[in-house]
Coordinates of C-alpha atoms and ligand atoms in Angstrom, one line a residue:
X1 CA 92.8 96.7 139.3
X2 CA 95.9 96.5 137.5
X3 CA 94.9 93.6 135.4
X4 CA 91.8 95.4 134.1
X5 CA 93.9 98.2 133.5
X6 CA 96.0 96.3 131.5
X7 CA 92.9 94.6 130.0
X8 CA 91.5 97.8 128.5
X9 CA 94.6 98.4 127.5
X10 CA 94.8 95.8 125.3
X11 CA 91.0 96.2 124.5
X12 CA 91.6 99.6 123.3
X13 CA 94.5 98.4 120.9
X14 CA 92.3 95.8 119.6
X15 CA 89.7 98.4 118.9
X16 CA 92.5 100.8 117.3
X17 CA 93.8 98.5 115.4
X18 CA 90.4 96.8 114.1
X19 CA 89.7 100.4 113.0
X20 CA 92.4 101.3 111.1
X21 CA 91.9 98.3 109.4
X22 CA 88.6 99.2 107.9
X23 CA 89.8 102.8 107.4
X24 CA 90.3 102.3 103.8
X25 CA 89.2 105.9 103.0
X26 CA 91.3 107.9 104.9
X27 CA 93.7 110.3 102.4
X28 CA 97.4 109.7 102.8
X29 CA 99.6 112.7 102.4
X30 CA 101.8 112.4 99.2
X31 CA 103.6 115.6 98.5
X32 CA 103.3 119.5 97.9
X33 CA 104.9 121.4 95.1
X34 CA 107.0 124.8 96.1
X35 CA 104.2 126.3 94.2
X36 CA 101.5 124.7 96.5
X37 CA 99.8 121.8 94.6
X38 CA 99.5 119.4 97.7
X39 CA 98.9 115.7 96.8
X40 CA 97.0 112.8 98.4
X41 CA 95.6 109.1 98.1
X42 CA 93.3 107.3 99.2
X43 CA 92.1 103.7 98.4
X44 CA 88.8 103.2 96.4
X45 CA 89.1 99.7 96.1
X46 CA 91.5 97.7 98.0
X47 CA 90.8 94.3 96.3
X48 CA 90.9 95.9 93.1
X49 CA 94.2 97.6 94.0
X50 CA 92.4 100.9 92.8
X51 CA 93.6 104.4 94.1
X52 CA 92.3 107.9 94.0
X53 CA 94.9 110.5 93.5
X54 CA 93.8 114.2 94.3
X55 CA 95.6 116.9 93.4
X56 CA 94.7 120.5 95.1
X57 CA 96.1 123.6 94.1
X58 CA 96.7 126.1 97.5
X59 CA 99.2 128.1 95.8
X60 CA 97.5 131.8 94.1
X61 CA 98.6 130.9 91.0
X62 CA 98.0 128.2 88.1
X63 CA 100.8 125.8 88.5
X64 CA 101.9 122.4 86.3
X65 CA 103.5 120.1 88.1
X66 CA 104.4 116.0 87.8
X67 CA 103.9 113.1 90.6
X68 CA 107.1 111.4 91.2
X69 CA 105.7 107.9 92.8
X70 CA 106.5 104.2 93.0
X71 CA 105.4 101.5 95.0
X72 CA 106.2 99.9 98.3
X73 CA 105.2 95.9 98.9
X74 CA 105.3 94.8 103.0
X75 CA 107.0 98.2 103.2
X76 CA 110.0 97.6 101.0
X77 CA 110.8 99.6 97.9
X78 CA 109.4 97.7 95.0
X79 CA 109.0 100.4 91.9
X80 CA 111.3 103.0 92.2
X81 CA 109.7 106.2 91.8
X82 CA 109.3 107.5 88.3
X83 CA 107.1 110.2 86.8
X84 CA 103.6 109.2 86.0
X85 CA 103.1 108.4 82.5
X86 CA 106.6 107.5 81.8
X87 CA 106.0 104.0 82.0
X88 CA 102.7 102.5 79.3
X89 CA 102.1 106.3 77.7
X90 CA 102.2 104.5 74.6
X91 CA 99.2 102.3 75.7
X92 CA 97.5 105.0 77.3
X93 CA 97.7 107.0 73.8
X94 CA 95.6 104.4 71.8
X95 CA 93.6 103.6 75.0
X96 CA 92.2 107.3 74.8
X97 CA 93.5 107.7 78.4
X98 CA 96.2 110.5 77.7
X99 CA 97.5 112.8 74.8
X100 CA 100.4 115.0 73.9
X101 CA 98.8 118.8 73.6
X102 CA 100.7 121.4 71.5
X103 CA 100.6 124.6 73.2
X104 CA 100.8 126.6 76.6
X105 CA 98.8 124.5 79.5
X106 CA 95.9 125.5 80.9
X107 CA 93.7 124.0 83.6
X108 CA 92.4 120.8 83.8
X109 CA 88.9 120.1 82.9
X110 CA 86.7 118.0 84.7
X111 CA 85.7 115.9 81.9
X112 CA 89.6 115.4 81.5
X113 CA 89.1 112.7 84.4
X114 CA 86.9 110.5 81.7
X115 CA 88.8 111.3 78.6
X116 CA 92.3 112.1 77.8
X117 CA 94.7 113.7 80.4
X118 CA 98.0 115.7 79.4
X119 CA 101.1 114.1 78.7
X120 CA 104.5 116.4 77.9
X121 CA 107.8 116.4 77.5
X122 CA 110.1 117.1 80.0
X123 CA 113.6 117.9 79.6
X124 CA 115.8 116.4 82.4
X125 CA 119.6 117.7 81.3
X126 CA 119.8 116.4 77.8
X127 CA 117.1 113.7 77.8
X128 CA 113.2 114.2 77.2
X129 CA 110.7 112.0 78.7
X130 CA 106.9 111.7 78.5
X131 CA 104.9 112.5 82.0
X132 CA 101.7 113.6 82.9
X133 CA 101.7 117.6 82.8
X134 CA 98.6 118.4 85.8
X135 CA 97.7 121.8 85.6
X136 CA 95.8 123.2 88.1
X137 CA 94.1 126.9 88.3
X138 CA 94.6 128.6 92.0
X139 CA 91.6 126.4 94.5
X140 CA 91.6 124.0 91.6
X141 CA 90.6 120.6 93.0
X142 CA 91.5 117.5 90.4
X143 CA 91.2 113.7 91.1
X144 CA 92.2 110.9 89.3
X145 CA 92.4 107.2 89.6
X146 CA 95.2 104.8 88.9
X147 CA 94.8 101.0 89.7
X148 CA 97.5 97.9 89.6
X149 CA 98.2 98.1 93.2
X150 CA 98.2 95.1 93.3
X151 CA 101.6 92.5 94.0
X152 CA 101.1 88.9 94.4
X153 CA 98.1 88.8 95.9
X154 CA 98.5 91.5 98.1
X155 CA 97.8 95.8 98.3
X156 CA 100.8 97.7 97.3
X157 CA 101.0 101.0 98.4
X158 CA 102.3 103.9 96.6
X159 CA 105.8 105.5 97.8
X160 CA 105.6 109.6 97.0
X161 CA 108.5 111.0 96.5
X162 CA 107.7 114.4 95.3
X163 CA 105.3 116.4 92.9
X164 CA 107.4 118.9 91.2
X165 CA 106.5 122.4 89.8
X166 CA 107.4 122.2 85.7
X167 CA 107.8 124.8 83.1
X168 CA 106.4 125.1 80.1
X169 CA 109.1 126.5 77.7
X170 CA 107.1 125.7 73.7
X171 CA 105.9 123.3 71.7
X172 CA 107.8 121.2 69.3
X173 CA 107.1 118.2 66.7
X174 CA 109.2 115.0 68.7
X175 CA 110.2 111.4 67.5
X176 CA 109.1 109.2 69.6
X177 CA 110.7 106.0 69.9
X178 CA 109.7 103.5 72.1
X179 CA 109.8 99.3 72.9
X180 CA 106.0 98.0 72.2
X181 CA 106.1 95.0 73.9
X182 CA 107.1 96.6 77.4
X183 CA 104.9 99.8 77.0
X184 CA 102.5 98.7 75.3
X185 CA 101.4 95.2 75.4
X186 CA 102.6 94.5 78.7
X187 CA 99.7 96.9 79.7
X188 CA 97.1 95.7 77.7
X189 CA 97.7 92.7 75.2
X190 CA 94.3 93.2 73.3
X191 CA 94.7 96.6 72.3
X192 CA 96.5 98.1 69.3
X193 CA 99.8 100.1 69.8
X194 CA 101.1 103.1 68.1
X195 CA 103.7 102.8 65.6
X196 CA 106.9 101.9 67.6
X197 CA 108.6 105.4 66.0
X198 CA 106.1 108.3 65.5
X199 CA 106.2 111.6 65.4
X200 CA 104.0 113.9 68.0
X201 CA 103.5 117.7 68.0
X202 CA 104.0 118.1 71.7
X203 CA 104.6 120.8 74.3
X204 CA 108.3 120.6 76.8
X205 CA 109.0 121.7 80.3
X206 CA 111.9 122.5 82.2
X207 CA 112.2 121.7 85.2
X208 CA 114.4 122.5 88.5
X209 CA 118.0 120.7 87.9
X210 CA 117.9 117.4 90.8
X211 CA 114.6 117.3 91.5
X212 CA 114.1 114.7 89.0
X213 CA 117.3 113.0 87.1
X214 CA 115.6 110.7 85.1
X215 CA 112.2 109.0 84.6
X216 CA 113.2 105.7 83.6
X217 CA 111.1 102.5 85.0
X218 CA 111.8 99.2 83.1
X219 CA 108.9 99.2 80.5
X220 CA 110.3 102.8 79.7
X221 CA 114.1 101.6 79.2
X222 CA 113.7 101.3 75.1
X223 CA 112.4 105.4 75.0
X224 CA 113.9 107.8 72.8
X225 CA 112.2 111.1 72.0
X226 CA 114.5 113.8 70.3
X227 CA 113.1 117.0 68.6
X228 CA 112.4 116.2 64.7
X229 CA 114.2 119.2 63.1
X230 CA 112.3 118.4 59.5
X231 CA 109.1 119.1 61.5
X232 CA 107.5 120.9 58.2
X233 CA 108.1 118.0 56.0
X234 CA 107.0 115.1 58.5
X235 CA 103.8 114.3 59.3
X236 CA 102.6 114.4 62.6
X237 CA 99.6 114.4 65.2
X238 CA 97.5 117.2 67.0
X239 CA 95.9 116.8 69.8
X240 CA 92.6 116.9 69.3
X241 CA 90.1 118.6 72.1
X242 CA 93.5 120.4 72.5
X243 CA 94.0 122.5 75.5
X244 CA 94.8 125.1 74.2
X245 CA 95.9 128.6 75.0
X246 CA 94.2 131.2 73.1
X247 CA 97.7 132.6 72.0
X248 CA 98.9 129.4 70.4
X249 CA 95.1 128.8 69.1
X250 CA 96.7 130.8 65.2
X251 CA 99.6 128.6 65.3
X252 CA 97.7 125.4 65.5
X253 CA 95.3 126.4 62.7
X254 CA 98.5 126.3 60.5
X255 CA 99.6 123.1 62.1
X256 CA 96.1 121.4 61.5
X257 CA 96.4 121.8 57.8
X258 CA 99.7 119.4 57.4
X259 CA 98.1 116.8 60.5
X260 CA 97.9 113.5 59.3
X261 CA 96.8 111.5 62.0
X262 CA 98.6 108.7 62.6
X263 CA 96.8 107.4 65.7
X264 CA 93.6 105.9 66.4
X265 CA 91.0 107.9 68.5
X266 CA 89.4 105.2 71.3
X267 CA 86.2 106.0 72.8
X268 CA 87.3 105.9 76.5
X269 CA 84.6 103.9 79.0
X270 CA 85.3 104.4 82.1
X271 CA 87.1 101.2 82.9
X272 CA 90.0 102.5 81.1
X273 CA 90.7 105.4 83.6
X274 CA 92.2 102.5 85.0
X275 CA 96.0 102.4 85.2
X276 CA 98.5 99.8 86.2
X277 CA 101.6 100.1 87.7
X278 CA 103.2 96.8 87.4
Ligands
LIG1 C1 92.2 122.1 99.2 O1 93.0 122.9 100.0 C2 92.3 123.9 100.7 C3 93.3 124.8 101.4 O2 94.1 124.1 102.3 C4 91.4 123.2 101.7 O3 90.6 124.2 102.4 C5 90.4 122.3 101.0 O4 89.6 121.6 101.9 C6 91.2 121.3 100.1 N1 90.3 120.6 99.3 C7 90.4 119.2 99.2 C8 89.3 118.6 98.3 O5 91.3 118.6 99.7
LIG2 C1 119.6 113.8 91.5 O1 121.0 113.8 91.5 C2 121.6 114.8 92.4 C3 123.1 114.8 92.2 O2 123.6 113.5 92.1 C4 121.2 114.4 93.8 O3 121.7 115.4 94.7 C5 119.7 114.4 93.9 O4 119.2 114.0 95.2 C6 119.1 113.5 92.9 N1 117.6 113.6 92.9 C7 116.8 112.6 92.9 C8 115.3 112.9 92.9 O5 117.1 111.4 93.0

């Protein structure tokens, strides 16, 4: 009696066990914003080292906020957590995956899954750094997909630790300054890179002081991005498709007349949603 009690014990563990295995699709809790975004992942390809993040607003009203994330290997810190984007936004500029937008956030799109999302700057005491800017409308659902988790052979996983609420506070023409070989090429050799200084109409957020006190990740060590004060005189870039709030929709129409675009546009497949993290 006590032996087969012991027996199904150890069945049952087996079972457990065997199951959790193959439960690749169950969503992991990442993080929730004071304003009520609420973040998970879940694998979509463990071989592949591909992720789905999801992003759901529960709050009543529209909120931006960033993903603060790195990477755990056999459950040891491995990338510390920076924002998303910080490290290979370069890359993901001329890969057609994300874009600087000039102007008040609005909602994300659906389509924005298979072309450009958001990047901004975000002011951290004196220092700006480039992130994803996710805005979500109240019940907004968004999902997106990141790969590279991937170390050796073996699944990362991704370490959460938080998604912040962010402010927008205006828009601004930047210099942006950054090391290509680290951004850029490490990310994807074959591709073209922006100019390794350029300047970028962009929207900046505050955002609470300690929740995030820098964003720096080795590829992003070489970043510099300081407001251009000669903005008039300087060329710079739009975003086009530009989200756009309809308040800042007279202001850009001025703006478009000086654009001189200094990036190339990529058609984005769908491949390319595809983001590493190492
Ligand atoms: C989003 O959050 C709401 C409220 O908690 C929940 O009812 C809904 O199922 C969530 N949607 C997804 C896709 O997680
Ligand atoms: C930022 O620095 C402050 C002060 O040193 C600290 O209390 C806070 O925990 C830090 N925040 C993060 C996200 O590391």
């Amino acid at each position: 009696m006590k032996f087969s009690l012991v027996f199904v014990a150890v069945l049952l563990c087996l079972s457990l066990v065997r199951t959790q295995a193959k439960c690749t699709y169950i969503e992991e809790y990442c993080g929730t914003s004071a304003s009520g975004v609420v973040v998970h992942w879940k694998w979509v390809n463990e071989a592949e080292g591909l992720i789905e993040w999801t992003f759901n607003n529960t709050g009543s009203s529209d909120a931006s906020v960033i993903l603060n994330r790195g990477a755990t290997y056999n459950g040891a810190p491995l990338v510390p957590p920076y924002v998303f984007a910080a490290a290979y936004f370069p890359a993901y500029l001329y890969d057609g995956l994300a874009q600087y937008f000039y102007g008040k956030p609005v909602p994300l799109r659906n389509y924005q899954a298979d072309y450009d999302l958001p990047i901004g700057m975000l002011k951290v005491d004196d220092d700006f750094w480039t992130v994803f800017v996710f805005t979500l409308a109240p019940g907004q659902v968004f999902k997106m997909e990141e790969g590279g988790y991937i170390y050796e052979g073996s699944n990362i996983f991704p370490y959460c630790q938080n998604v912040d609420d962010i402010s927008y506070e205006g828009s601004e023409v930047f210099t942006v300054e950054y090391d290509a070989a680290t951004q850029c090429t490490e990310f994807d050799s074959t591709q073209p890179c922006p100019p390794k200084k350029f300047d970028v109409g962009s929207a900046w957020y505050s955002i609470k002081k300690g929740l995030v006190n820098s964003t720096n990740f080795w590829p992003s060590a070489g970043d510099k991005f300081y407001l251009n004060v000669c903005a008039e005189e300087m060329p710079y870039r739009k975003a086009e498709r530009a989200n756009i709030a309809s308040v800042d929709r007279q202001q850009l129409l001025v703006i478009n007349q000086q654009v001189r675009s200094a990036v190339r546009r990529a058609q984005v497949s769908s491949d390319k949603r595809v983001k590493r993290v190492l």
